[in-house]
PDB file of C-alpha atoms in Angstrom:
ATOM      1  CA  ASP A  88      -2.057   1.590   6.822  1.00 70.00           C
ATOM      2  CA  GLN A  89       1.247   1.351   8.633  1.00 82.00           C
ATOM      3  CA  GLN A  90       4.181   1.694   6.254  1.00 92.00           C
ATOM      4  CA  VAL A  91       6.851   0.760   8.808  1.00 95.00           C
ATOM      5  CA  LYS A  92       6.276  -2.164  11.125  1.00 95.00           C
ATOM      6  CA  GLN A  93       8.148  -3.618  14.045  1.00 96.00           C
ATOM      7  CA  ASN A  94       6.276  -6.808  14.742  1.00 92.00           C
ATOM      8  CA  SER A  95       8.024  -7.690  17.993  1.00 95.00           C
ATOM      9  CA  PRO A  96       6.925  -5.391  20.811  1.00 94.00           C
ATOM     10  CA  SER A  97       9.604  -6.777  23.115  1.00 96.00           C
ATOM     11  CA  LEU A  98      12.834  -8.767  23.109  1.00 97.00           C
ATOM     12  CA  SER A  99      14.848 -10.199  25.983  1.00 98.00           C
ATOM     13  CA  VAL A 100      18.518 -11.107  25.536  1.00 98.00           C
ATOM     14  CA  GLN A 101      21.304 -12.267  27.824  1.00 98.00           C
ATOM     15  CA  GLU A 102      24.243  -9.911  28.359  1.00 97.00           C
ATOM     16  CA  GLY A 103      27.075 -10.649  25.924  1.00 97.00           C
ATOM     17  CA  ARG A 104      24.803 -12.279  23.345  1.00 97.00           C
ATOM     18  CA  ILE A 105      23.562 -10.763  20.098  1.00 98.00           C
ATOM     19  CA  SER A 106      20.367  -8.691  19.953  1.00 98.00           C
ATOM     20  CA  ILE A 107      18.558  -8.635  16.615  1.00 98.00           C
ATOM     21  CA  LEU A 108      15.772  -6.118  16.124  1.00 98.00           C
ATOM     22  CA  ASN A 109      13.683  -6.344  12.983  1.00 98.00           C
ATOM     23  CA  CYS A 110      11.738  -3.861  10.903  1.00 98.00           C
ATOM     24  CA  ASP A 111       9.641  -4.261   7.757  1.00 98.00           C
ATOM     25  CA  TYR A 112       8.399  -1.582   5.390  1.00 97.00           C
ATOM     26  CA  THR A 113       5.929  -1.494   2.546  1.00 96.00           C
ATOM     27  CA  ASN A 114       6.872   1.618   0.560  1.00 92.00           C
ATOM     28  CA  SER A 115       9.483   0.795  -2.078  1.00 92.00           C
ATOM     29  CA  MET A 116      10.204   4.532  -2.475  1.00 90.00           C
ATOM     30  CA  PHE A 117      11.884   4.741   0.929  1.00 92.00           C
ATOM     31  CA  ASP A 118      15.583   5.395   0.419  1.00 91.00           C
ATOM     32  CA  TYR A 119      16.874   6.198   3.886  1.00 92.00           C
ATOM     33  CA  PHE A 120      16.455   4.223   7.095  1.00 95.00           C
ATOM     34  CA  LEU A 121      17.333   5.060  10.677  1.00 95.00           C
ATOM     35  CA  TRP A 122      17.325   3.446  14.079  1.00 97.00           C
ATOM     36  CA  TYR A 123      16.599   5.424  17.223  1.00 96.00           C
ATOM     37  CA  LYS A 124      16.926   4.387  20.841  1.00 96.00           C
ATOM     38  CA  LYS A 125      14.675   5.746  23.572  1.00 94.00           C
ATOM     39  CA  TYR A 126      15.071   5.582  27.326  1.00 92.00           C
ATOM     40  CA  PRO A 127      12.094   6.335  29.592  1.00 86.00           C
ATOM     41  CA  ALA A 128      11.513  10.061  30.156  1.00 80.00           C
ATOM     42  CA  GLU A 129      13.910  10.982  27.328  1.00 86.00           C
ATOM     43  CA  GLY A 130      13.474  11.737  23.652  1.00 91.00           C
ATOM     44  CA  PRO A 131      14.641   9.276  20.979  1.00 93.00           C
ATOM     45  CA  THR A 132      18.388   9.322  20.306  1.00 94.00           C
ATOM     46  CA  PHE A 133      19.756   8.696  16.822  1.00 93.00           C
ATOM     47  CA  LEU A 134      21.733   5.461  16.683  1.00 96.00           C
ATOM     48  CA  ILE A 135      22.631   4.499  13.117  1.00 96.00           C
ATOM     49  CA  SER A 136      21.340   4.973   9.589  1.00 94.00           C
ATOM     50  CA  ILE A 137      21.638   3.373   6.171  1.00 95.00           C
ATOM     51  CA  SER A 138      21.024   4.586   2.669  1.00 93.00           C
ATOM     52  CA  SER A 139      19.250   2.358   0.177  1.00 93.00           C
ATOM     53  CA  ILE A 140      22.404   2.176  -1.948  1.00 94.00           C
ATOM     54  CA  LYS A 141      24.031   0.098   0.779  1.00 94.00           C
ATOM     55  CA  ASP A 142      23.103  -3.208   2.365  1.00 96.00           C
ATOM     56  CA  LYS A 143      25.139  -2.871   5.543  1.00 97.00           C
ATOM     57  CA  ASN A 144      26.396  -0.128   7.835  1.00 97.00           C
ATOM     58  CA  GLU A 145      28.431  -0.713  10.940  1.00 97.00           C
ATOM     59  CA  ASP A 146      29.244   1.521  13.903  1.00 96.00           C
ATOM     60  CA  GLY A 147      30.977  -0.166  16.803  1.00 97.00           C
ATOM     61  CA  ARG A 148      28.681  -2.749  18.366  1.00 98.00           C
ATOM     62  CA  PHE A 149      25.788  -1.704  16.114  1.00 98.00           C
ATOM     63  CA  THR A 150      25.228  -2.964  12.568  1.00 98.00           C
ATOM     64  CA  VAL A 151      22.230  -2.286  10.379  1.00 98.00           C
ATOM     65  CA  PHE A 152      21.393  -4.616   7.491  1.00 98.00           C
ATOM     66  CA  LEU A 153      19.072  -3.682   4.646  1.00 98.00           C
ATOM     67  CA  ASN A 154      17.390  -6.199   2.353  1.00 97.00           C
ATOM     68  CA  LYS A 155      15.622  -4.118  -0.275  1.00 96.00           C
ATOM     69  CA  SER A 156      14.048  -7.025  -2.098  1.00 96.00           C
ATOM     70  CA  ALA A 157      12.418  -8.199   1.117  1.00 97.00           C
ATOM     71  CA  LYS A 158      11.764  -4.625   2.319  1.00 97.00           C
ATOM     72  CA  HIS A 159      13.356  -5.572   5.600  1.00 97.00           C
ATOM     73  CA  LEU A 160      15.998  -4.077   7.820  1.00 97.00           C
ATOM     74  CA  SER A 161      17.513  -5.277  11.032  1.00 98.00           C
ATOM     75  CA  LEU A 162      19.690  -3.882  13.786  1.00 98.00           C
ATOM     76  CA  HIS A 163      22.296  -6.157  15.331  1.00 98.00           C
ATOM     77  CA  ILE A 164      23.846  -5.304  18.671  1.00 98.00           C
ATOM     78  CA  VAL A 165      26.800  -7.422  19.667  1.00 97.00           C
ATOM     79  CA  PRO A 166      27.753  -7.932  22.384  1.00 98.00           C
ATOM     80  CA  SER A 167      24.592  -6.740  24.128  1.00 98.00           C
ATOM     81  CA  GLN A 168      25.019  -4.805  27.366  1.00 97.00           C
ATOM     82  CA  PRO A 169      22.522  -4.010  30.148  1.00 96.00           C
ATOM     83  CA  GLY A 170      22.774  -0.318  29.205  1.00 96.00           C
ATOM     84  CA  ASP A 171      21.324  -1.190  25.809  1.00 97.00           C
ATOM     85  CA  SER A 172      17.964  -1.874  27.469  1.00 97.00           C
ATOM     86  CA  ALA A 173      15.612   0.661  25.864  1.00 97.00           C
ATOM     87  CA  VAL A 174      12.908   0.989  23.227  1.00 96.00           C
ATOM     88  CA  TYR A 175      14.269   0.885  19.688  1.00 97.00           C
ATOM     89  CA  PHE A 176      12.430   2.565  16.812  1.00 96.00           C
ATOM     90  CA  CYS A 177      13.146   2.125  13.148  1.00 96.00           C
ATOM     91  CA  ALA A 178      12.220   4.945  10.780  1.00 94.00           C
ATOM     92  CA  ALA A 179      12.185   5.404   7.029  1.00 93.00           C
ATOM     93  CA  SER A 180      11.947   8.277   4.588  1.00 89.00           C
ATOM     94  CA  ASN A 181      11.950   9.158   0.915  1.00 85.00           C
ATOM     95  CA  ARG A 182      14.371  12.060   0.968  1.00 75.00           C
ATOM     96  CA  ASP A 183      13.471  13.373  -2.466  1.00 72.00           C
ATOM     97  CA  ASN A 184       9.703  13.457  -2.189  1.00 63.00           C
ATOM     98  CA  GLN A 185       8.752  13.490   1.463  1.00 58.00           C
ATOM     99  CA  GLY A 186      10.364  16.697   2.593  1.00 62.00           C
ATOM    100  CA  GLY A 187      12.066  15.134   5.555  1.00 65.00           C
ATOM    101  CA  LYS A 188       9.096  13.158   6.764  1.00 80.00           C
ATOM    102  CA  LEU A 189      10.166  10.175   8.843  1.00 88.00           C
ATOM    103  CA  ILE A 190       7.763   7.274   9.208  1.00 90.00           C
ATOM    104  CA  PHE A 191       8.328   5.422  12.462  1.00 93.00           C
ATOM    105  CA  GLY A 192       7.611   1.881  13.534  1.00 94.00           C
ATOM    106  CA  GLN A 193       5.875   1.116  16.831  1.00 93.00           C
ATOM    107  CA  GLY A 194       9.099   0.293  18.628  1.00 94.00           C
ATOM    108  CA  THR A 195      10.617  -2.825  20.191  1.00 96.00           C
ATOM    109  CA  GLU A 196      11.494  -2.833  23.863  1.00 96.00           C
ATOM    110  CA  LEU A 197      14.842  -4.539  24.376  1.00 98.00           C
ATOM    111  CA  SER A 198      15.762  -5.917  27.767  1.00 98.00           C
ATOM    112  CA  VAL A 199      19.337  -7.116  28.271  1.00 98.00           C
ATOM    113  CA  LYS A 200      19.659  -9.338  31.336  1.00 96.00           C
ATOM    114  CA  PRO A 201      22.936  -9.435  33.279  1.00 92.00           C
TER     115      PRO A 201
ATOM    116  CA  GLU B 277      23.678  16.188  26.310  1.00 49.00           C
ATOM    117  CA  THR B 278      20.867  16.938  23.885  1.00 60.00           C
ATOM    118  CA  GLY B 279      21.047  20.096  21.836  1.00 92.00           C
ATOM    119  CA  VAL B 280      17.239  20.257  21.807  1.00 96.00           C
ATOM    120  CA  THR B 281      15.422  21.415  24.931  1.00 96.00           C
ATOM    121  CA  GLN B 282      11.711  21.392  25.673  1.00 97.00           C
ATOM    122  CA  THR B 283       9.655  23.060  28.380  1.00 97.00           C
ATOM    123  CA  PRO B 284       7.695  22.216  30.350  1.00 97.00           C
ATOM    124  CA  ARG B 285       8.558  18.550  30.809  1.00 96.00           C
ATOM    125  CA  HIS B 286       5.140  17.796  32.285  1.00 96.00           C
ATOM    126  CA  LEU B 287       1.852  19.617  31.818  1.00 96.00           C
ATOM    127  CA  VAL B 288      -1.630  18.974  33.140  1.00 96.00           C
ATOM    128  CA  MET B 289      -4.375  21.114  31.673  1.00 93.00           C
ATOM    129  CA  GLY B 290      -8.129  21.240  31.594  1.00 91.00           C
ATOM    130  CA  MET B 291     -10.098  21.139  28.382  1.00 90.00           C
ATOM    131  CA  THR B 292     -10.834  24.879  28.540  1.00 89.00           C
ATOM    132  CA  ASN B 293      -7.259  25.976  29.242  1.00 89.00           C
ATOM    133  CA  LYS B 294      -4.789  27.570  26.854  1.00 94.00           C
ATOM    134  CA  LYS B 295      -1.155  26.578  27.189  1.00 96.00           C
ATOM    135  CA  SER B 296       2.002  26.557  25.079  1.00 97.00           C
ATOM    136  CA  LEU B 297       4.847  24.105  24.652  1.00 98.00           C
ATOM    137  CA  LYS B 298       8.286  25.477  23.890  1.00 98.00           C
ATOM    138  CA  CYS B 299      11.209  23.960  22.009  1.00 98.00           C
ATOM    139  CA  GLU B 300      14.673  25.381  21.480  1.00 97.00           C
ATOM    140  CA  GLN B 301      17.545  23.907  19.510  1.00 96.00           C
ATOM    141  CA  HIS B 302      21.203  24.895  19.832  1.00 93.00           C
ATOM    142  CA  LEU B 303      22.493  22.879  16.874  1.00 93.00           C
ATOM    143  CA  GLY B 304      22.336  25.476  14.116  1.00 92.00           C
ATOM    144  CA  HIS B 305      19.662  23.469  12.301  1.00 92.00           C
ATOM    145  CA  ASN B 306      17.140  24.980   9.940  1.00 91.00           C
ATOM    146  CA  ALA B 307      14.334  22.437  10.155  1.00 92.00           C
ATOM    147  CA  MET B 308      12.170  21.798  13.209  1.00 94.00           C
ATOM    148  CA  TYR B 309       9.398  19.299  13.830  1.00 94.00           C
ATOM    149  CA  TRP B 310       6.589  18.498  16.247  1.00 96.00           C
ATOM    150  CA  TYR B 311       5.722  14.845  16.857  1.00 95.00           C
ATOM    151  CA  LYS B 312       3.055  13.207  19.000  1.00 95.00           C
ATOM    152  CA  GLN B 313       3.571   9.858  20.673  1.00 92.00           C
ATOM    153  CA  SER B 314       0.526   8.198  22.152  1.00 90.00           C
ATOM    154  CA  ALA B 315       0.766   5.033  24.233  1.00 83.00           C
ATOM    155  CA  LYS B 316       1.663   1.925  22.209  1.00 76.00           C
ATOM    156  CA  LYS B 317       1.632   3.884  18.933  1.00 84.00           C
ATOM    157  CA  PRO B 318       4.392   5.024  16.573  1.00 87.00           C
ATOM    158  CA  LEU B 319       5.593   8.607  16.631  1.00 90.00           C
ATOM    159  CA  GLU B 320       3.267  10.703  14.492  1.00 91.00           C
ATOM    160  CA  LEU B 321       4.594  13.734  12.660  1.00 91.00           C
ATOM    161  CA  MET B 322       2.444  16.822  13.265  1.00 94.00           C
ATOM    162  CA  PHE B 323       4.254  19.803  11.724  1.00 93.00           C
ATOM    163  CA  VAL B 324       7.454  20.585   9.825  1.00 91.00           C
ATOM    164  CA  TYR B 325       9.121  23.980   9.629  1.00 92.00           C
ATOM    165  CA  ASN B 326      11.997  24.885   7.302  1.00 87.00           C
ATOM    166  CA  PHE B 327      13.661  28.270   7.762  1.00 84.00           C
ATOM    167  CA  LYS B 328      10.671  29.396   9.873  1.00 83.00           C
ATOM    168  CA  GLU B 329       8.166  28.443   7.152  1.00 85.00           C
ATOM    169  CA  GLN B 330       5.676  25.664   7.736  1.00 85.00           C
ATOM    170  CA  THR B 331       6.167  23.044   5.060  1.00 84.00           C
ATOM    171  CA  GLU B 332       3.910  20.320   6.386  1.00 81.00           C
ATOM    172  CA  ASN B 333       0.759  20.055   8.453  1.00 83.00           C
ATOM    173  CA  ASN B 334      -0.084  16.402   8.837  1.00 82.00           C
ATOM    174  CA  SER B 335      -3.862  16.901   9.115  1.00 87.00           C
ATOM    175  CA  VAL B 336      -3.563  18.181  12.658  1.00 93.00           C
ATOM    176  CA  PRO B 337      -6.723  19.631  14.309  1.00 93.00           C
ATOM    177  CA  SER B 338      -6.780  23.406  14.635  1.00 93.00           C
ATOM    178  CA  ARG B 339      -6.755  23.187  18.439  1.00 95.00           C
ATOM    179  CA  PHE B 340      -2.989  22.676  17.934  1.00 96.00           C
ATOM    180  CA  SER B 341      -1.359  25.841  16.590  1.00 95.00           C
ATOM    181  CA  PRO B 342       2.374  25.897  15.873  1.00 95.00           C
ATOM    182  CA  GLU B 343       4.581  28.973  15.779  1.00 95.00           C
ATOM    183  CA  CYS B 344       8.176  29.256  14.594  1.00 95.00           C
ATOM    184  CA  PRO B 345       9.547  32.770  15.175  1.00 94.00           C
ATOM    185  CA  ASN B 346      13.080  31.789  14.107  1.00 92.00           C
ATOM    186  CA  SER B 347      15.066  28.686  13.191  1.00 90.00           C
ATOM    187  CA  SER B 348      15.998  28.026  16.817  1.00 94.00           C
ATOM    188  CA  HIS B 349      12.588  28.227  18.481  1.00 96.00           C
ATOM    189  CA  LEU B 350       9.360  26.362  17.987  1.00 97.00           C
ATOM    190  CA  PHE B 351       6.125  26.635  19.930  1.00 97.00           C
ATOM    191  CA  LEU B 352       2.973  24.559  20.047  1.00 97.00           C
ATOM    192  CA  HIS B 353      -0.037  26.520  21.276  1.00 97.00           C
ATOM    193  CA  LEU B 354      -2.803  24.404  22.760  1.00 96.00           C
ATOM    194  CA  HIS B 355      -6.447  25.346  23.336  1.00 94.00           C
ATOM    195  CA  THR B 356      -9.668  23.456  24.016  1.00 94.00           C
ATOM    196  CA  LEU B 357      -7.902  20.109  23.935  1.00 94.00           C
ATOM    197  CA  GLN B 358      -9.592  16.766  24.429  1.00 94.00           C
ATOM    198  CA  PRO B 359      -8.572  13.973  26.833  1.00 94.00           C
ATOM    199  CA  GLU B 360      -7.459  11.877  23.840  1.00 93.00           C
ATOM    200  CA  ASP B 361      -4.819  14.543  23.132  1.00 95.00           C
ATOM    201  CA  SER B 362      -2.951  13.360  26.222  1.00 96.00           C
ATOM    202  CA  ALA B 363       0.395  12.118  24.935  1.00 95.00           C
ATOM    203  CA  LEU B 364       4.124  12.774  24.800  1.00 95.00           C
ATOM    204  CA  TYR B 365       4.884  15.701  22.500  1.00 97.00           C
ATOM    205  CA  LEU B 366       8.351  15.633  21.013  1.00 97.00           C
ATOM    206  CA  CYS B 367      10.245  18.357  19.224  1.00 97.00           C
ATOM    207  CA  ALA B 368      13.058  17.540  16.801  1.00 95.00           C
ATOM    208  CA  SER B 369      15.437  19.401  14.509  1.00 94.00           C
ATOM    209  CA  SER B 370      17.629  18.555  11.538  1.00 91.00           C
ATOM    210  CA  LEU B 371      19.998  20.421   9.275  1.00 89.00           C
ATOM    211  CA  THR B 372      17.337  20.689   6.591  1.00 83.00           C
ATOM    212  CA  PRO B 373      14.186  18.670   5.928  1.00 81.00           C
ATOM    213  CA  GLY B 374      15.195  15.347   4.470  1.00 69.00           C
ATOM    214  CA  GLN B 375      18.899  15.868   5.041  1.00 68.00           C
ATOM    215  CA  GLY B 376      20.672  14.584   8.088  1.00 71.00           C
ATOM    216  CA  GLU B 377      19.349  12.857  11.118  1.00 86.00           C
ATOM    217  CA  GLN B 378      16.680  14.366  13.317  1.00 91.00           C
ATOM    218  CA  TYR B 379      17.659  15.158  16.882  1.00 92.00           C
ATOM    219  CA  PHE B 380      14.929  14.987  19.495  1.00 95.00           C
ATOM    220  CA  GLY B 381      14.219  16.864  22.679  1.00 96.00           C
ATOM    221  CA  PRO B 382      13.127  15.064  25.863  1.00 95.00           C
ATOM    222  CA  GLY B 383       9.453  15.716  25.223  1.00 96.00           C
ATOM    223  CA  THR B 384       6.550  17.210  27.152  1.00 97.00           C
ATOM    224  CA  ARG B 385       4.224  14.733  28.842  1.00 96.00           C
ATOM    225  CA  LEU B 386       0.774  16.299  28.426  1.00 96.00           C
ATOM    226  CA  THR B 387      -2.298  15.214  30.359  1.00 96.00           C
ATOM    227  CA  VAL B 388      -5.667  16.724  29.487  1.00 95.00           C
ATOM    228  CA  THR B 389      -8.274  16.392  32.210  1.00 93.00           C
TER     229      THR B 389
END
């Protein structure tokens, strides 16, 4: 049973427009959420995180929104750039009880067209 | 530049071979992790080490044997693997388990023939 799901395997966006990547989770005990970005032949790179006490966290062009009641988080990239083309993974953890265990989604491949 | 390095980057081995994957982190972290990523699947946590002590084994078959001699180095010893073990093996580290983000190495692409 997959606790973190990214239902869109791919997304294509025009350069300059907004990219919205979605992630759903089932475990209400998760209290920390992260987004990672992965280029081919490289390991995932940490992008942005959010604690469950917040509903929004912003870092430059990247904003993560958390809707706890819907068990849904999203990553907004605006404006999108061709260099943002990569696979994006969301991950979740329960920091008190899981000992650092991150549960990852399957990933969404973002393609930003010039 | 990543503070987590992994060698080798690519490995092809037969089912009767014994090989080892190596991970080294230069970030001063105390927790290290092994993950497996198979095609079209999420990253799967295999092992967690905290201050050289294994704190989690996520039901990994015994043909995978981890070793953590110190907080900076992590090994994954492989023997009698199966073709379905072919995957990308990723090492990560964090300040402590559950605290701080995990930083990943580039991975070892393993093919078992």
